[in-house]
PDB file of C-alpha atoms and ligand atoms in Angstrom:
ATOM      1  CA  UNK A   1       8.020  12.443   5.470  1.00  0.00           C
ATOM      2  CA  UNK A   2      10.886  11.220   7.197  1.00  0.00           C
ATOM      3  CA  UNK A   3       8.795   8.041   8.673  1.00  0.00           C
ATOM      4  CA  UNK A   4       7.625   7.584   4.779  1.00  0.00           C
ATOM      5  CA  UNK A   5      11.533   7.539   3.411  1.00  0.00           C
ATOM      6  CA  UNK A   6      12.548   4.987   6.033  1.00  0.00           C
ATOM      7  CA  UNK A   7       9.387   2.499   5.111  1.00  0.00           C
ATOM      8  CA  UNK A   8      10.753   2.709   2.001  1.00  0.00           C
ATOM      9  CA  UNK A   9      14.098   2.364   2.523  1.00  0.00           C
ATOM     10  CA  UNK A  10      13.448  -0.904   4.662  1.00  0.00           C
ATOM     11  CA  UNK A  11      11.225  -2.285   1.968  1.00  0.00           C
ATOM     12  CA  UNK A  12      14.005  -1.748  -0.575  1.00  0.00           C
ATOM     13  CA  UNK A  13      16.340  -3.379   1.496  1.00  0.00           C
ATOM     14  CA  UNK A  14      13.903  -6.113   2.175  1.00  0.00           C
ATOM     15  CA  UNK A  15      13.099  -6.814  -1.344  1.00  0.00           C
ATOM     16  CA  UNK A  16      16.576  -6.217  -3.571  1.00  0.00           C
ATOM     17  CA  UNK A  17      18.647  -6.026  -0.005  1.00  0.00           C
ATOM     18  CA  UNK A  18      20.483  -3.181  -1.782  1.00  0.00           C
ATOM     19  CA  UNK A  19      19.373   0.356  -2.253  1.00  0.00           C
ATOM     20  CA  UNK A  20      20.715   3.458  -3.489  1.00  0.00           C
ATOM     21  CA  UNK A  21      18.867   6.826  -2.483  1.00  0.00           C
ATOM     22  CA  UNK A  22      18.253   7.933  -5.780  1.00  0.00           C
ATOM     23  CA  UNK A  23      15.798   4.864  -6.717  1.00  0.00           C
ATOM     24  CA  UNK A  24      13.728   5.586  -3.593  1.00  0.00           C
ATOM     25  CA  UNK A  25      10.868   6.505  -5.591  1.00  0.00           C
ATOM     26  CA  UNK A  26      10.860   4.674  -8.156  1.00  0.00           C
ATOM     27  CA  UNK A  27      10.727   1.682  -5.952  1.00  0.00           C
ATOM     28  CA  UNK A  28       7.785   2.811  -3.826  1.00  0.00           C
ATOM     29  CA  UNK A  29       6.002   3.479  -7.092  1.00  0.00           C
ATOM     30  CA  UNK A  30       6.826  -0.195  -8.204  1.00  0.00           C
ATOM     31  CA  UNK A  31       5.576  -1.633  -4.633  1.00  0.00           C
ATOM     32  CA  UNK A  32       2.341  -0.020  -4.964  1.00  0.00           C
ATOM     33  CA  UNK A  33       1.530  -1.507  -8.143  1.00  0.00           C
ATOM     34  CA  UNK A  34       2.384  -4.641  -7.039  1.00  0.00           C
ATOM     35  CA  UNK A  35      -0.325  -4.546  -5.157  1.00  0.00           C
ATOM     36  CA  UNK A  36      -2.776  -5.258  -7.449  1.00  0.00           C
ATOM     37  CA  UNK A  37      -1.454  -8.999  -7.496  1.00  0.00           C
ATOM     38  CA  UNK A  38      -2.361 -11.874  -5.058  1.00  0.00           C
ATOM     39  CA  UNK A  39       0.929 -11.496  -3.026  1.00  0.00           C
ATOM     40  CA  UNK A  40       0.435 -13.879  -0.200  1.00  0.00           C
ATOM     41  CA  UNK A  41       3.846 -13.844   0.469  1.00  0.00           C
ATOM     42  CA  UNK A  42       4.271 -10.163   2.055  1.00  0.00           C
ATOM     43  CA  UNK A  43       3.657 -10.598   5.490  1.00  0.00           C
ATOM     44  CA  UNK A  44       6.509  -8.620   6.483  1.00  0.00           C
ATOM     45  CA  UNK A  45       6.355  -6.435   9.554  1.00  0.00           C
ATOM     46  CA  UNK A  46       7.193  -3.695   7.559  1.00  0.00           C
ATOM     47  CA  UNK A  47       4.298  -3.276   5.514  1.00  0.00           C
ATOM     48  CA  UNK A  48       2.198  -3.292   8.699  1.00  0.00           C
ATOM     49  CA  UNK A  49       3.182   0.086   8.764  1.00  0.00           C
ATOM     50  CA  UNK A  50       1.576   3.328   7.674  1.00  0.00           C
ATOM     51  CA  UNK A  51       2.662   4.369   3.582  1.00  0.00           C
ATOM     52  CA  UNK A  52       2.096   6.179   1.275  1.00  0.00           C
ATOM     53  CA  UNK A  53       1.100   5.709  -1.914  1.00  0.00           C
ATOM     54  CA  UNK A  54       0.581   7.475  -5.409  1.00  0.00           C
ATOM     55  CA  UNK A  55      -1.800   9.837  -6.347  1.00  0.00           C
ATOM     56  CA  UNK A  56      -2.285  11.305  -2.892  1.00  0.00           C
ATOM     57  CA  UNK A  57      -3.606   7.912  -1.391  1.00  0.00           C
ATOM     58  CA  UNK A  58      -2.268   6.742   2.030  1.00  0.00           C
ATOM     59  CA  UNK A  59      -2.304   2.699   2.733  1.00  0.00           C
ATOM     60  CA  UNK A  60      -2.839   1.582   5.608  1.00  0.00           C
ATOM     61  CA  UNK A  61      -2.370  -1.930   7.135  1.00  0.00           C
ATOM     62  CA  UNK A  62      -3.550  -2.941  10.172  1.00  0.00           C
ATOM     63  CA  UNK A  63      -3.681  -5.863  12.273  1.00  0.00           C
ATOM     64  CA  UNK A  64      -5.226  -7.796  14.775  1.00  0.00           C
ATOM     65  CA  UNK A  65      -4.525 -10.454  16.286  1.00  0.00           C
ATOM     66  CA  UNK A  66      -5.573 -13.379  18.452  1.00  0.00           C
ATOM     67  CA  UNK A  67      -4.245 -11.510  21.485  1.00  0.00           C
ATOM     68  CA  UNK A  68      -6.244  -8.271  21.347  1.00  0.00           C
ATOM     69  CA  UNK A  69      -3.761  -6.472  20.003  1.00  0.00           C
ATOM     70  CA  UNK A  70      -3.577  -4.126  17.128  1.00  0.00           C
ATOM     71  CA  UNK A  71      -0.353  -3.978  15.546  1.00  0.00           C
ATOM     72  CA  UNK A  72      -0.578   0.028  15.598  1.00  0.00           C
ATOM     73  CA  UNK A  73      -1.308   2.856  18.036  1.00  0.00           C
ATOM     74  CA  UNK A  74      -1.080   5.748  15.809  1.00  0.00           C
ATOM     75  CA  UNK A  75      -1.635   5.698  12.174  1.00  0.00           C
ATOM     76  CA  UNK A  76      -0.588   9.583  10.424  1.00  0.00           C
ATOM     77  CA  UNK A  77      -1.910  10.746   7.187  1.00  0.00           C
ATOM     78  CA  UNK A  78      -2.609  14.327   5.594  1.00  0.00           C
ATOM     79  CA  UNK A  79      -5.178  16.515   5.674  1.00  0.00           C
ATOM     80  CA  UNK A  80      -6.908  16.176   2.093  1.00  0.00           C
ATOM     81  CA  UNK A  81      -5.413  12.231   1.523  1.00  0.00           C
ATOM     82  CA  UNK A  82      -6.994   9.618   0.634  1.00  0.00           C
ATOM     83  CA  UNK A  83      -7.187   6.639   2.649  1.00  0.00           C
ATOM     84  CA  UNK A  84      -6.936   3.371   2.214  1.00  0.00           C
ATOM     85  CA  UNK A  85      -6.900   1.406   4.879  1.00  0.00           C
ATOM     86  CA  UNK A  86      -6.872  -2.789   5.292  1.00  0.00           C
ATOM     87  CA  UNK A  87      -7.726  -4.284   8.727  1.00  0.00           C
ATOM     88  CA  UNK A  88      -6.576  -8.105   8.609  1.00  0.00           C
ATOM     89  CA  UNK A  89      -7.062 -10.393  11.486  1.00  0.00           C
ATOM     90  CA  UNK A  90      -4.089 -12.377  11.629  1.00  0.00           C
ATOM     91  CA  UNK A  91      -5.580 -14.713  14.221  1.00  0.00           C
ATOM     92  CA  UNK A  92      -7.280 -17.935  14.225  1.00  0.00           C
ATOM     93  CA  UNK A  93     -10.610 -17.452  16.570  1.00  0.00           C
ATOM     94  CA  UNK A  94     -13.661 -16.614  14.889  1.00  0.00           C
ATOM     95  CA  UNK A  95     -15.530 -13.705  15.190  1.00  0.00           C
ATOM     96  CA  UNK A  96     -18.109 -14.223  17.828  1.00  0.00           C
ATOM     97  CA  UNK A  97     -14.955 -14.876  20.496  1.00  0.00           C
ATOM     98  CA  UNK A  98     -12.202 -12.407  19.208  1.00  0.00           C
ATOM     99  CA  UNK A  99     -14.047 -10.614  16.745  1.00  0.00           C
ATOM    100  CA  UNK A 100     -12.150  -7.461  15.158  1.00  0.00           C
ATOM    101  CA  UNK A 101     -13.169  -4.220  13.689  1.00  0.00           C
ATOM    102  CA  UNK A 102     -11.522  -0.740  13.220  1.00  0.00           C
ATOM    103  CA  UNK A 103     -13.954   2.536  14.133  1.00  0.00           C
ATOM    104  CA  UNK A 104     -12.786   6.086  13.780  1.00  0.00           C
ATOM    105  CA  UNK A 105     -14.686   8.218  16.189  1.00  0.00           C
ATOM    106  CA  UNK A 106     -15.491  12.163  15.802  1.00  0.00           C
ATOM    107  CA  UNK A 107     -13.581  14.342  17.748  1.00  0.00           C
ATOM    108  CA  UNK A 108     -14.601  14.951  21.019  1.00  0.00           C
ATOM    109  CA  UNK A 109     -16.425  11.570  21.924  1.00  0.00           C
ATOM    110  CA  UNK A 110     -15.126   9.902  24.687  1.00  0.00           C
ATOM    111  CA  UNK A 111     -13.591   6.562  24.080  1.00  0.00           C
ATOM    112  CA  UNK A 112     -15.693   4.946  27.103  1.00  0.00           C
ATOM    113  CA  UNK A 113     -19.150   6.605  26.531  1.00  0.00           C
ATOM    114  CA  UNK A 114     -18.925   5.314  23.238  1.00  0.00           C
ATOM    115  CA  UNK A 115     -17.529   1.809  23.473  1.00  0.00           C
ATOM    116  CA  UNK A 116     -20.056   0.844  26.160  1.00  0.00           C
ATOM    117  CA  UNK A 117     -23.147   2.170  23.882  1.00  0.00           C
ATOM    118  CA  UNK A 118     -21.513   0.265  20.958  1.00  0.00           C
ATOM    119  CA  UNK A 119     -21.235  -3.339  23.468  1.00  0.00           C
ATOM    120  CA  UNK A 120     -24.957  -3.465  23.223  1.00  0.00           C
ATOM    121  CA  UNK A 121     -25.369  -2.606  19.883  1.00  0.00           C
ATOM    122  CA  UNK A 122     -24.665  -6.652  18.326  1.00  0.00           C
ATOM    123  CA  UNK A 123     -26.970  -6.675  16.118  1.00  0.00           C
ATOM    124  CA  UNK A 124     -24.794  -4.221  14.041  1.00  0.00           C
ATOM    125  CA  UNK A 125     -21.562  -5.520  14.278  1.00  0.00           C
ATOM    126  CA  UNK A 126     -20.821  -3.345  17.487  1.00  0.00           C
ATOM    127  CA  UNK A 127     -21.575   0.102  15.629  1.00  0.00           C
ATOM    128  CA  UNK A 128     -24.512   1.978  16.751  1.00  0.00           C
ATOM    129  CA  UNK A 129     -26.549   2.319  14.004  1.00  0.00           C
ATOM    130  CA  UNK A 130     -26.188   5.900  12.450  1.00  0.00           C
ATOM    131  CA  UNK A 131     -24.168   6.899  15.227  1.00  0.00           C
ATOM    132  CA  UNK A 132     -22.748  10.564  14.289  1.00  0.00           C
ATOM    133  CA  UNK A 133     -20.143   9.362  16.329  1.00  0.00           C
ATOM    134  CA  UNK A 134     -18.358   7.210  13.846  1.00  0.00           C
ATOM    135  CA  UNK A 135     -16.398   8.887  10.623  1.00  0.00           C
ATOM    136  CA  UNK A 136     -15.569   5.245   9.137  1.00  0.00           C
ATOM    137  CA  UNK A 137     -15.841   1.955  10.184  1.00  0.00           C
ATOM    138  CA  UNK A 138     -14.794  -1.933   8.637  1.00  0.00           C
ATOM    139  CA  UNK A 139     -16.689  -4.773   9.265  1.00  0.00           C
ATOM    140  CA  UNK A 140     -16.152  -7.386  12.166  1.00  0.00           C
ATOM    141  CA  UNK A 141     -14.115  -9.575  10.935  1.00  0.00           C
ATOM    142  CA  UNK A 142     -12.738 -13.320  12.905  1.00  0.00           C
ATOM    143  CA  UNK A 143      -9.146 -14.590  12.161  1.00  0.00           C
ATOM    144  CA  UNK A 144      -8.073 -15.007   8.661  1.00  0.00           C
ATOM    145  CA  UNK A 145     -10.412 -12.408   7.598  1.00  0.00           C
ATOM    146  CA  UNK A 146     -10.524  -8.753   6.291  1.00  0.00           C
ATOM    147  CA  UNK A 147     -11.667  -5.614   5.140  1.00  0.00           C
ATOM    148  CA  UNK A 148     -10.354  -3.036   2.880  1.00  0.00           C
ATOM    149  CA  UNK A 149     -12.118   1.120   3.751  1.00  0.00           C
ATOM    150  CA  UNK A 150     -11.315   4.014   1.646  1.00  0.00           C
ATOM    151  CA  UNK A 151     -12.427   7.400   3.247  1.00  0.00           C
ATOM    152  CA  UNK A 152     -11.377  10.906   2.507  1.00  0.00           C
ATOM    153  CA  UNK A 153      -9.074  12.298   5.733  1.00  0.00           C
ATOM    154  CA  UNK A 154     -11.273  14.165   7.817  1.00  0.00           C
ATOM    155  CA  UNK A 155      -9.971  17.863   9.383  1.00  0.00           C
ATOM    156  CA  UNK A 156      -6.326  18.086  10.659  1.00  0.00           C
ATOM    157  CA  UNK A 157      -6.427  17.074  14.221  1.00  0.00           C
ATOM    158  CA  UNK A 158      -6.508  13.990  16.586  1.00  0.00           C
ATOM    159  CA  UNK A 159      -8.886  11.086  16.776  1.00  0.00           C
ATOM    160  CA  UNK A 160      -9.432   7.993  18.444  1.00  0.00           C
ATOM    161  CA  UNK A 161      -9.972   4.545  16.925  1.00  0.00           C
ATOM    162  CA  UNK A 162     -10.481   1.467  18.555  1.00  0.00           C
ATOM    163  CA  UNK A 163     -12.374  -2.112  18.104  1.00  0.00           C
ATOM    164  CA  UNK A 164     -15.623  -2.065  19.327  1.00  0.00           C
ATOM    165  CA  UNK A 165     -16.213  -5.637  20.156  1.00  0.00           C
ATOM    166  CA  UNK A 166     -16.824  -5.773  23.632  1.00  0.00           C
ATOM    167  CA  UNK A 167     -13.874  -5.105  26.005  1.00  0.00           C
ATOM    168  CA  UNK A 168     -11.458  -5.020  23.718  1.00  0.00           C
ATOM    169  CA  UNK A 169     -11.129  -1.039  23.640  1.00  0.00           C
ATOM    170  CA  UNK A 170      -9.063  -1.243  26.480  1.00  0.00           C
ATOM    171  CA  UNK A 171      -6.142  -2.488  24.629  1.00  0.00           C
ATOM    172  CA  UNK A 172      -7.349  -2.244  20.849  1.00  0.00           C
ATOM    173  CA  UNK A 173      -7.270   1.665  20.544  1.00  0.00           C
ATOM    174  CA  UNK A 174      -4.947   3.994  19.084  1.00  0.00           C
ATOM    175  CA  UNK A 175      -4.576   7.545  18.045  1.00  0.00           C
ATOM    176  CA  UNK A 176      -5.573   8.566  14.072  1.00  0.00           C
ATOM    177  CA  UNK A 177      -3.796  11.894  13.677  1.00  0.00           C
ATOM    178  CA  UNK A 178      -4.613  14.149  10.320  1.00  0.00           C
ATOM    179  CA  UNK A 179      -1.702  16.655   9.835  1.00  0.00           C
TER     180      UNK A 179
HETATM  181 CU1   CU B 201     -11.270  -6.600  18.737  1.00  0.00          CU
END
């Protein structure tokens, strides 16, 4: 809750660069709305970050980039949220050389077993066909592209996520924690 009021308080500041406690809300409310237009313009650092929206429905922007990065290790939500989650490839190589994708794996499977099964599995975007070891998964996207998920939050507890494209789980992984 406390990471939630401070994305909010930055974006406040970001946007009217004046903000008085009492409007928090209102402002978040007006944000999320705002969505709904074509706002090219918000590529802010700050909205990379995991909010919260209305109605019980977590956003979730994440990024990767031409460096095999993602721009988050941990994304938080609630158990019984919503979530709605937008992987954008900020880079510029296509998707055969530096392709992208976000997978959220079932507790328990191994980061490893998994990612090596998934490097032979091209055909499918690097997701095992039917796999029960996947919850959710985007597409592979190359830079400039993405992909917007919406999936129910699974059981509290800790999962992995990573990009499956080959090799890049060593560095594209995180932690998805339901609370
Ligand atoms: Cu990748």
């Amino acid at each position: 809750m406390k990471y939630l009021k401070l994305t909010v308080l930055m974006l406040s500041s970001a946007f009217l660069m004046n903000c008085g406690g009492k409007d928090e809300k209102k402002k978040s409310f007006s944000y999320d709305t705002e969505t709904e237009a074509p706002a090219a313009k918000s590529e802010t650092p700050v909205a990379a970050d995991t909010a919260t929206a209305t109605d019980g429905v977590v956003e979730v922007m994440l990024h990767g980039d031409d460096k095999m990065t993602f721009n988050l290790k941990e994304i938080k939500v609630k158990k019984g949220q919503k979530v709605k989650l937008t992987l954008m490839h900020t880079g510029k190589m296509p998707k055969n050389v530096m392709g992208h994708n976000f997978v959220l794996l079932n507790k328990g499977v191994e980061l490893a077993t998994f990612a090596s099964k998934a490097a032979s599995a091209g055909d499918h975007d690097y997701v095992p066909e039917g796999s029960e070891d996947v919850i959710v998964y985007t597409k592979l996207l190359g830079g400039g592209e993405s992909d917007v998920i919406e999936f129910d939050a699974p059981e509290a507890g800790t999962y992995d996520f990573l990009c499956s494209f080959p090799g890049h789980y060593a560095l594209m992984k995180g932690k998805f924690i339901v609370e």
